[in-house]
Every structure is written in C-alpha cells, then in structure tokens.
Amino acid sequence: MVLVDIGNTNFHIWEDGKIYNIKTPYTMKDEVFYISVNQRKEKEFLKLNPNAVNLEHIVKFDTPYIGLGIDRVMACKSIDDGIVVDAGSAVTIDIMQQGIHLGGVIMPGINAFREAFGKISDKLDLEFEGIDFFKIPQNTKEAITFGSIGAIVLMIEKFKKDKKVYFTGGDGKFLSRFIDGIYIKDLVFRGMIKTIKEDL
C-alpha cells in the first residue's frame, strides 16, 4: 500500500512506513490511496495512477467548519483531543475535542512571512535568524523574525490553554521548540491509515 499526500509544493509519499517527498509523480505498482489540495498536480498524478483511491470521498469527519481542507481533516483525524498544528506553506491550527473538530485558523507559513517582507522593501528581504522571546529585538533581522514566528506562536498559545499540541509539517519540528508539544512527522498519513481502516 502506498499513501500520497498531494500538496501545493510536493508529492508527499508514505510507503511501508518510510516517508519521502518528490516533485514529479511516477507510476506506482501497489494499491494507492491519496488526498490532494492541488487540482493541477492531482491530474498529473492520476494520469500515471488512474486507479488511485481519493480518500476525500470516503472519510467520515465531524466538524461544523465549512470547506475544511482534506490535509487538515487527515491531520486531525487521529487526534481526539488537542491542538493540531500543520506548519507548511501555510500554518493551520485546529482544535479537536472528544473526536470533534471545533474549528481552526489559517496563517501564512514561516517562509511566506519571510517572502512578504521582501515584497514590502529590499531592506526587509532578509533571512530569519535564531529567536529569543525573552529579549526585545535589537536589529531588523531580529525584528522580522520575532514578529513572524511570534505571531504564529501567540496564535497557537491563544487556543492551547490546557490542551496538548501536536505539530506536523515541514516547519512543525522547528515550531515545537517554542511551545511544549509533540512533533509527529506522519500525522497526515496516520489519519489516512485510520480512514482506510475505519471508513473504507
């Protein structure tokens, strides 16, 4: 069995417990299950894998949220209680309570914040650096780093309260340094596996 999470930037692949990213799809010989947030990439993938099963049409998930992305559904599917933070091109923060999704927030990802500053001014087109939330920024590089990562961290803390926080996504491990939480690299794939077992 192969699982494919088609994102905005990469095709994320789970195969026998191993996870890797590719830019270009290929023909897969095993049974394939997928989710997608990118229609163009999905069409490209299905040309090579026409029998792949789209789990979006199968998954059962309790939420009042209208238009919840399938990647967020799968990240939340395996968490009954807690805050689910998926930090990739965008950062999503979702609240789960007793297996029910209560709602959530979408913010720009860390790299999107950095790129936005470059569009404002060449003087702000700087790489982010290490951050110390106990110190007031003393230069522009520190200031934009603090403002960007701090905004994400404060939003997570707003919803956290006494809940556990589960991080996933490309920047999830990095963000987990600032908030007490658990980084789970394969959280989306765990939700996909749970869907196959319970909803198929």
C-alpha atoms as an extended CHARMM CRD file, in Angstrom:
* protein
*
       200  EXT
         1         1  MET       CA              0.0000000000        0.0000000000        0.0000000000  PROA      1               0.0000000000
         2         2  VAL       CA              1.2040000000        3.4960000000       -0.8960000000  PROA      2               0.0000000000
         3         3  LEU       CA             -0.2250000000        6.7320000000        0.5110000000  PROA      3               0.0000000000
         4         4  VAL       CA              0.1720000000       10.0200000000       -1.3570000000  PROA      4               0.0000000000
         5         5  ASP       CA             -0.4740000000       13.4870000000        0.0540000000  PROA      5               0.0000000000
         6         6  ILE       CA             -0.5020000000       15.8860000000       -2.9020000000  PROA      6               0.0000000000
         7         7  GLY       CA              0.4340000000       19.2970000000       -1.5530000000  PROA      7               0.0000000000
         8         8  ASN       CA              0.9830000000       22.7070000000       -3.0940000000  PROA      8               0.0000000000
         9         9  THR       CA              4.7310000000       22.1760000000       -3.3870000000  PROA      9               0.0000000000
        10        10  ASN       CA              5.4650000000       18.4310000000       -3.2250000000  PROA      10              0.0000000000
        11        11  PHE       CA              4.0240000000       14.9650000000       -3.5310000000  PROA      11              0.0000000000
        12        12  HSD       CA              4.4590000000       13.5080000000       -0.0230000000  PROA      12              0.0000000000
        13        13  ILE       CA              4.7410000000        9.7170000000       -0.1680000000  PROA      13              0.0000000000
        14        14  TRP       CA              4.3030000000        7.0810000000        2.5590000000  PROA      14              0.0000000000
        15        15  GLU       CA              5.4910000000        3.6190000000        1.6190000000  PROA      15              0.0000000000
        16        16  ASP       CA              5.9990000000        0.8190000000        4.1660000000  PROA      16              0.0000000000
        17        17  GLY       CA              6.4260000000        3.3800000000        6.9310000000  PROA      17              0.0000000000
        18        18  LYS       CA              9.0180000000        5.4130000000        5.0120000000  PROA      18              0.0000000000
        19        19  ILE       CA              8.2000000000        8.9980000000        4.0850000000  PROA      19              0.0000000000
        20        20  TYR       CA              9.7530000000       10.9620000000        1.2490000000  PROA      20              0.0000000000
        21        21  ASN       CA              8.9160000000       13.9370000000       -0.9870000000  PROA      21              0.0000000000
        22        22  ILE       CA              9.0440000000       14.1390000000       -4.7630000000  PROA      22              0.0000000000
        23        23  LYS       CA              8.4080000000       16.9520000000       -7.2350000000  PROA      23              0.0000000000
        24        24  THR       CA              7.2760000000       14.7490000000      -10.1410000000  PROA      24              0.0000000000
        25        25  PRO       CA              4.8600000000       11.7940000000       -9.8520000000  PROA      25              0.0000000000
        26        26  TYR       CA              5.5640000000        8.3060000000      -11.2060000000  PROA      26              0.0000000000
        27        27  THR       CA              3.5400000000        5.1340000000      -11.8330000000  PROA      27              0.0000000000
        28        28  MET       CA              3.0600000000        3.1870000000       -8.5960000000  PROA      28              0.0000000000
        29        29  LYS       CA              2.6320000000       -0.5750000000       -8.6960000000  PROA      29              0.0000000000
        30        30  ASP       CA              0.9740000000       -1.1080000000       -5.2780000000  PROA      30              0.0000000000
        31        31  GLU       CA             -2.5430000000       -0.1820000000       -4.1430000000  PROA      31              0.0000000000
        32        32  VAL       CA             -2.5560000000        3.6210000000       -3.9160000000  PROA      32              0.0000000000
        33        33  PHE       CA             -4.6450000000        5.9230000000       -1.7120000000  PROA      33              0.0000000000
        34        34  TYR       CA             -4.2890000000        9.6850000000       -1.9330000000  PROA      34              0.0000000000
        35        35  ILE       CA             -5.5030000000       13.1130000000       -0.8610000000  PROA      35              0.0000000000
        36        36  SER       CA             -4.9170000000       16.3720000000       -2.7120000000  PROA      36              0.0000000000
        37        37  VAL       CA             -5.0770000000       20.1250000000       -2.1820000000  PROA      37              0.0000000000
        38        38  ASN       CA             -3.7600000000       20.8970000000       -5.6890000000  PROA      38              0.0000000000
        39        39  GLN       CA             -6.0040000000       20.0790000000       -8.6860000000  PROA      39              0.0000000000
        40        40  ARG       CA             -3.2800000000       20.5380000000      -11.2920000000  PROA      40              0.0000000000
        41        41  LYS       CA             -0.8790000000       18.2090000000       -9.5060000000  PROA      41              0.0000000000
        42        42  GLU       CA             -3.7110000000       15.7410000000       -8.8470000000  PROA      42              0.0000000000
        43        43  LYS       CA             -4.4900000000       15.4970000000      -12.6020000000  PROA      43              0.0000000000
        44        44  GLU       CA             -0.8000000000       14.9740000000      -13.3240000000  PROA      44              0.0000000000
        45        45  PHE       CA             -0.7040000000       12.1960000000      -10.6890000000  PROA      45              0.0000000000
        46        46  LEU       CA             -3.8880000000       10.4610000000      -11.8970000000  PROA      46              0.0000000000
        47        47  LYS       CA             -2.6330000000       10.2520000000      -15.4880000000  PROA      47              0.0000000000
        48        48  LEU       CA              0.0240000000        7.8640000000      -14.1690000000  PROA      48              0.0000000000
        49        49  ASN       CA             -2.1020000000        6.2720000000      -11.4170000000  PROA      49              0.0000000000
        50        50  PRO       CA             -5.7040000000        6.1800000000      -12.6880000000  PROA      50              0.0000000000
        51        51  ASN       CA             -6.8000000000        3.5470000000      -10.1330000000  PROA      51              0.0000000000
        52        52  ALA       CA             -5.6380000000        5.5130000000       -7.0780000000  PROA      52              0.0000000000
        53        53  VAL       CA             -8.4080000000        5.9650000000       -4.4810000000  PROA      53              0.0000000000
        54        54  ASN       CA             -9.2140000000        9.5020000000       -3.3250000000  PROA      54              0.0000000000
        55        55  LEU       CA             -9.8230000000        9.3010000000        0.4360000000  PROA      55              0.0000000000
        56        56  GLU       CA            -11.6200000000       12.6600000000        0.4280000000  PROA      56              0.0000000000
        57        57  HSD       CA            -14.7020000000       10.8640000000       -0.9530000000  PROA      57              0.0000000000
        58        58  ILE       CA            -14.5830000000        8.2340000000        1.8190000000  PROA      58              0.0000000000
        59        59  VAL       CA            -13.5010000000        9.9210000000        5.0570000000  PROA      59              0.0000000000
        60        60  LYS       CA            -16.0020000000       10.4700000000        7.8690000000  PROA      60              0.0000000000
        61        61  PHE       CA            -15.1300000000       13.5110000000        9.9940000000  PROA      61              0.0000000000
        62        62  ASP       CA            -17.2860000000       15.5060000000       12.4200000000  PROA      62              0.0000000000
        63        63  THR       CA            -16.9020000000       19.2770000000       12.0670000000  PROA      63              0.0000000000
        64        64  PRO       CA            -19.1010000000       22.3880000000       11.7520000000  PROA      64              0.0000000000
        65        65  TYR       CA            -16.3160000000       24.0200000000        9.6860000000  PROA      65              0.0000000000
        66        66  ILE       CA            -17.3040000000       24.6470000000        6.0560000000  PROA      66              0.0000000000
        67        67  GLY       CA            -14.6250000000       23.9830000000        3.4300000000  PROA      67              0.0000000000
        68        68  LEU       CA            -12.0560000000       22.2920000000        5.6710000000  PROA      68              0.0000000000
        69        69  GLY       CA             -9.1100000000       21.1560000000        3.5320000000  PROA      69              0.0000000000
        70        70  ILE       CA             -8.5800000000       17.4070000000        3.2730000000  PROA      70              0.0000000000
        71        71  ASP       CA             -4.9960000000       17.7380000000        4.5190000000  PROA      71              0.0000000000
        72        72  ARG       CA             -6.3320000000       19.3370000000        7.7160000000  PROA      72              0.0000000000
        73        73  VAL       CA             -9.0180000000       16.6570000000        8.0290000000  PROA      73              0.0000000000
        74        74  MET       CA             -6.3920000000       13.9100000000        7.8810000000  PROA      74              0.0000000000
        75        75  ALA       CA             -4.0120000000       15.6620000000       10.2870000000  PROA      75              0.0000000000
        76        76  CYS       CA             -6.8670000000       15.9460000000       12.8110000000  PROA      76              0.0000000000
        77        77  LYS       CA             -8.4180000000       12.5310000000       12.1770000000  PROA      77              0.0000000000
        78        78  SER       CA             -6.0630000000       10.6360000000       14.5020000000  PROA      78              0.0000000000
        79        79  ILE       CA             -6.2320000000       13.1790000000       17.3740000000  PROA      79              0.0000000000
        80        80  ASP       CA             -9.2610000000       13.0500000000       19.6980000000  PROA      80              0.0000000000
        81        81  ASP       CA             -8.3190000000       15.9740000000       21.9610000000  PROA      81              0.0000000000
        82        82  GLY       CA             -5.7660000000       18.7090000000       21.4190000000  PROA      82              0.0000000000
        83        83  ILE       CA             -4.4610000000       21.3840000000       19.0850000000  PROA      83              0.0000000000
        84        84  VAL       CA             -3.1910000000       20.2150000000       15.6960000000  PROA      84              0.0000000000
        85        85  VAL       CA             -0.6100000000       22.4920000000       14.0630000000  PROA      85              0.0000000000
        86        86  ASP       CA              0.3640000000       21.7050000000       10.4740000000  PROA      86              0.0000000000
        87        87  ALA       CA              3.2320000000       24.0090000000        9.5530000000  PROA      87              0.0000000000
        88        88  GLY       CA              3.9870000000       24.0220000000        5.8410000000  PROA      88              0.0000000000
        89        89  SER       CA              3.4130000000       26.5950000000        3.0730000000  PROA      89              0.0000000000
        90        90  ALA       CA              0.6470000000       27.8050000000        5.3850000000  PROA      90              0.0000000000
        91        91  VAL       CA              0.2690000000       27.1670000000        9.1110000000  PROA      91              0.0000000000
        92        92  THR       CA             -3.0600000000       25.6910000000       10.1740000000  PROA      92              0.0000000000
        93        93  ILE       CA             -4.1280000000       25.4940000000       13.8130000000  PROA      93              0.0000000000
        94        94  ASP       CA             -7.1030000000       23.2150000000       14.5010000000  PROA      94              0.0000000000
        95        95  ILE       CA             -8.9370000000       22.4240000000       17.7320000000  PROA      95              0.0000000000
        96        96  MET       CA            -10.0810000000       18.8540000000       18.4140000000  PROA      96              0.0000000000
        97        97  GLN       CA            -12.3370000000       17.9490000000       21.3550000000  PROA      97              0.0000000000
        98        98  GLN       CA            -13.6370000000       14.4240000000       22.0080000000  PROA      98              0.0000000000
        99        99  GLY       CA            -13.1450000000       13.4940000000       18.3570000000  PROA      99              0.0000000000
       100       100  ILE       CA            -14.9780000000       16.5790000000       17.0720000000  PROA      100             0.0000000000
       101       101  HSD       CA            -13.2610000000       19.3370000000       15.1060000000  PROA      101             0.0000000000
       102       102  LEU       CA            -14.3680000000       22.6580000000       16.6130000000  PROA      102             0.0000000000
       103       103  GLY       CA            -12.7110000000       24.9570000000       14.0760000000  PROA      103             0.0000000000
       104       104  GLY       CA             -9.3560000000       26.4580000000       13.3200000000  PROA      104             0.0000000000
       105       105  VAL       CA             -7.1310000000       29.1620000000       11.8770000000  PROA      105             0.0000000000
       106       106  ILE       CA             -5.0150000000       29.5270000000        8.7220000000  PROA      106             0.0000000000
       107       107  MET       CA             -1.9040000000       31.7280000000        8.7390000000  PROA      107             0.0000000000
       108       108  PRO       CA              0.9720000000       32.2590000000        6.3200000000  PROA      108             0.0000000000
       109       109  GLY       CA              3.7960000000       29.7670000000        6.7640000000  PROA      109             0.0000000000
       110       110  ILE       CA              7.1960000000       30.8650000000        8.0490000000  PROA      110             0.0000000000
       111       111  ASN       CA              8.6410000000       31.1500000000        4.5290000000  PROA      111             0.0000000000
       112       112  ALA       CA              5.5570000000       33.0790000000        3.3400000000  PROA      112             0.0000000000
       113       113  PHE       CA              6.1370000000       35.6400000000        6.1190000000  PROA      113             0.0000000000
       114       114  ARG       CA              9.7640000000       35.9910000000        5.0350000000  PROA      114             0.0000000000
       115       115  GLU       CA              8.8490000000       36.4480000000        1.3570000000  PROA      115             0.0000000000
       116       116  ALA       CA              6.1750000000       39.0150000000        2.2410000000  PROA      116             0.0000000000
       117       117  PHE       CA              8.7570000000       41.2460000000        3.9260000000  PROA      117             0.0000000000
       118       118  GLY       CA             10.9020000000       41.1240000000        0.7550000000  PROA      118             0.0000000000
       119       119  LYS       CA              7.9330000000       42.4190000000       -1.2550000000  PROA      119             0.0000000000
       120       120  ILE       CA              7.4930000000       45.3470000000        1.1430000000  PROA      120             0.0000000000
       121       121  SER       CA             11.0970000000       46.5380000000        0.8920000000  PROA      121             0.0000000000
       122       122  ASP       CA             14.5220000000       45.3320000000       -0.2510000000  PROA      122             0.0000000000
       123       123  LYS       CA             15.7890000000       46.3140000000        3.2080000000  PROA      123             0.0000000000
       124       124  LEU       CA             13.4220000000       43.7450000000        4.7270000000  PROA      124             0.0000000000
       125       125  ASP       CA             14.4160000000       40.9560000000        2.3230000000  PROA      125             0.0000000000
       126       126  LEU       CA             16.4100000000       39.1280000000        4.9870000000  PROA      126             0.0000000000
       127       127  GLU       CA             16.7950000000       35.5310000000        6.1220000000  PROA      127             0.0000000000
       128       128  PHE       CA             15.2840000000       34.7600000000        9.5140000000  PROA      128             0.0000000000
       129       129  GLU       CA             17.6670000000       34.0020000000       12.3590000000  PROA      129             0.0000000000
       130       130  GLY       CA             17.5540000000       32.4710000000       15.8230000000  PROA      130             0.0000000000
       131       131  ILE       CA             14.9020000000       33.9270000000       18.0840000000  PROA      131             0.0000000000
       132       132  ASP       CA             14.7850000000       34.7150000000       21.7950000000  PROA      132             0.0000000000
       133       133  PHE       CA             11.2890000000       35.5880000000       23.0100000000  PROA      133             0.0000000000
       134       134  PHE       CA             12.7370000000       36.8730000000       26.3000000000  PROA      134             0.0000000000
       135       135  LYS       CA             14.6740000000       39.6500000000       24.5850000000  PROA      135             0.0000000000
       136       136  ILE       CA             13.4430000000       42.7420000000       22.7250000000  PROA      136             0.0000000000
       137       137  PRO       CA             14.7350000000       42.6830000000       19.1050000000  PROA      137             0.0000000000
       138       138  GLN       CA             17.7280000000       44.9770000000       18.5670000000  PROA      138             0.0000000000
       139       139  ASN       CA             18.0240000000       44.9210000000       14.7620000000  PROA      139             0.0000000000
       140       140  THR       CA             15.8330000000       44.4770000000       11.6800000000  PROA      140             0.0000000000
       141       141  LYS       CA             16.6420000000       40.7980000000       11.1720000000  PROA      141             0.0000000000
       142       142  GLU       CA             15.7080000000       40.0160000000       14.7770000000  PROA      142             0.0000000000
       143       143  ALA       CA             12.5850000000       42.2040000000       14.4980000000  PROA      143             0.0000000000
       144       144  ILE       CA             11.0990000000       40.4720000000       11.4400000000  PROA      144             0.0000000000
       145       145  THR       CA             11.9740000000       37.0290000000       12.8220000000  PROA      145             0.0000000000
       146       146  PHE       CA             10.3570000000       37.8510000000       16.1690000000  PROA      146             0.0000000000
       147       147  GLY       CA              7.2700000000       39.3810000000       14.5150000000  PROA      147             0.0000000000
       148       148  SER       CA              6.6960000000       36.4500000000       12.1630000000  PROA      148             0.0000000000
       149       149  ILE       CA              7.3990000000       33.4280000000       14.3370000000  PROA      149             0.0000000000
       150       150  GLY       CA              5.9990000000       35.2430000000       17.3630000000  PROA      150             0.0000000000
       151       151  ALA       CA              2.6730000000       35.7700000000       15.5710000000  PROA      151             0.0000000000
       152       152  ILE       CA              2.3660000000       32.0290000000       14.9060000000  PROA      152             0.0000000000
       153       153  VAL       CA              3.3960000000       31.0640000000       18.4420000000  PROA      153             0.0000000000
       154       154  LEU       CA              0.9750000000       33.5450000000       20.0390000000  PROA      154             0.0000000000
       155       155  MET       CA             -1.8990000000       32.2290000000       17.9170000000  PROA      155             0.0000000000
       156       156  ILE       CA             -1.1490000000       28.6540000000       18.9890000000  PROA      156             0.0000000000
       157       157  GLU       CA             -0.9760000000       29.7450000000       22.6370000000  PROA      157             0.0000000000
       158       158  LYS       CA             -4.3440000000       31.5210000000       22.3020000000  PROA      158             0.0000000000
       159       159  PHE       CA             -6.0460000000       28.1660000000       21.6530000000  PROA      159             0.0000000000
       160       160  LYS       CA             -3.7160000000       25.8890000000       23.6260000000  PROA      160             0.0000000000
       161       161  LYS       CA             -4.7290000000       26.5940000000       27.2250000000  PROA      161             0.0000000000
       162       162  ASP       CA             -4.5020000000       23.1670000000       28.9180000000  PROA      162             0.0000000000
       163       163  LYS       CA             -4.6330000000       21.1250000000       25.6990000000  PROA      163             0.0000000000
       164       164  LYS       CA             -1.8120000000       19.0970000000       24.2000000000  PROA      164             0.0000000000
       165       165  VAL       CA             -0.3110000000       20.4560000000       20.9780000000  PROA      165             0.0000000000
       166       166  TYR       CA              0.5570000000       18.1530000000       18.0760000000  PROA      166             0.0000000000
       167       167  PHE       CA              2.8870000000       19.5240000000       15.4070000000  PROA      167             0.0000000000
       168       168  THR       CA              3.3880000000       18.2290000000       11.8780000000  PROA      168             0.0000000000
       169       169  GLY       CA              4.5290000000       19.6170000000        8.5110000000  PROA      169             0.0000000000
       170       170  GLY       CA              7.8810000000       20.8300000000        7.2140000000  PROA      170             0.0000000000
       171       171  ASP       CA              8.2840000000       23.5330000000        9.8880000000  PROA      171             0.0000000000
       172       172  GLY       CA              6.4790000000       21.6120000000       12.6400000000  PROA      172             0.0000000000
       173       173  LYS       CA              9.6260000000       20.3800000000       14.3510000000  PROA      173             0.0000000000
       174       174  PHE       CA             11.0560000000       23.9050000000       14.3680000000  PROA      174             0.0000000000
       175       175  LEU       CA              7.8790000000       25.4400000000       15.8750000000  PROA      175             0.0000000000
       176       176  SER       CA              7.6940000000       22.7140000000       18.5270000000  PROA      176             0.0000000000
       177       177  ARG       CA             10.8280000000       24.2510000000       20.0920000000  PROA      177             0.0000000000
       178       178  PHE       CA              8.7910000000       27.2520000000       21.2330000000  PROA      178             0.0000000000
       179       179  ILE       CA              5.6980000000       25.5210000000       22.6250000000  PROA      179             0.0000000000
       180       180  ASP       CA              5.5360000000       22.3910000000       24.7090000000  PROA      180             0.0000000000
       181       181  GLY       CA              4.1100000000       19.8410000000       22.2960000000  PROA      181             0.0000000000
       182       182  ILE       CA              4.6610000000       16.6560000000       20.3250000000  PROA      182             0.0000000000
       183       183  TYR       CA              6.0750000000       16.5790000000       16.8020000000  PROA      183             0.0000000000
       184       184  ILE       CA              4.5730000000       13.7820000000       14.6790000000  PROA      184             0.0000000000
       185       185  LYS       CA              6.0560000000       13.7180000000       11.1800000000  PROA      185             0.0000000000
       186       186  ASP       CA              3.4780000000       11.2800000000        9.7690000000  PROA      186             0.0000000000
       187       187  LEU       CA              0.3300000000       12.7500000000       11.3440000000  PROA      187             0.0000000000
       188       188  VAL       CA             -1.4750000000       13.2290000000        8.0000000000  PROA      188             0.0000000000
       189       189  PHE       CA             -0.5930000000        9.6830000000        6.9640000000  PROA      189             0.0000000000
       190       190  ARG       CA             -1.8520000000        8.3340000000       10.3160000000  PROA      190             0.0000000000
       191       191  GLY       CA             -5.1870000000        9.9760000000        9.5510000000  PROA      191             0.0000000000
       192       192  MET       CA             -5.1940000000        8.4100000000        6.0900000000  PROA      192             0.0000000000
       193       193  ILE       CA             -4.4810000000        4.9560000000        7.5280000000  PROA      193             0.0000000000
       194       194  LYS       CA             -7.2320000000        5.4240000000       10.1170000000  PROA      194             0.0000000000
       195       195  THR       CA             -9.6480000000        6.3970000000        7.3220000000  PROA      195             0.0000000000
       196       196  ILE       CA             -8.7690000000        3.2700000000        5.3160000000  PROA      196             0.0000000000
       197       197  LYS       CA             -9.2870000000        1.0740000000        8.3860000000  PROA      197             0.0000000000
       198       198  GLU       CA            -12.4820000000        2.6830000000        9.6920000000  PROA      198             0.0000000000
       199       199  ASP       CA            -14.2830000000        4.3590000000        6.7940000000  PROA      199             0.0000000000
       200       200  LEU       CA            -13.4560000000        2.3210000000        3.6750000000  PROA      200             0.0000000000
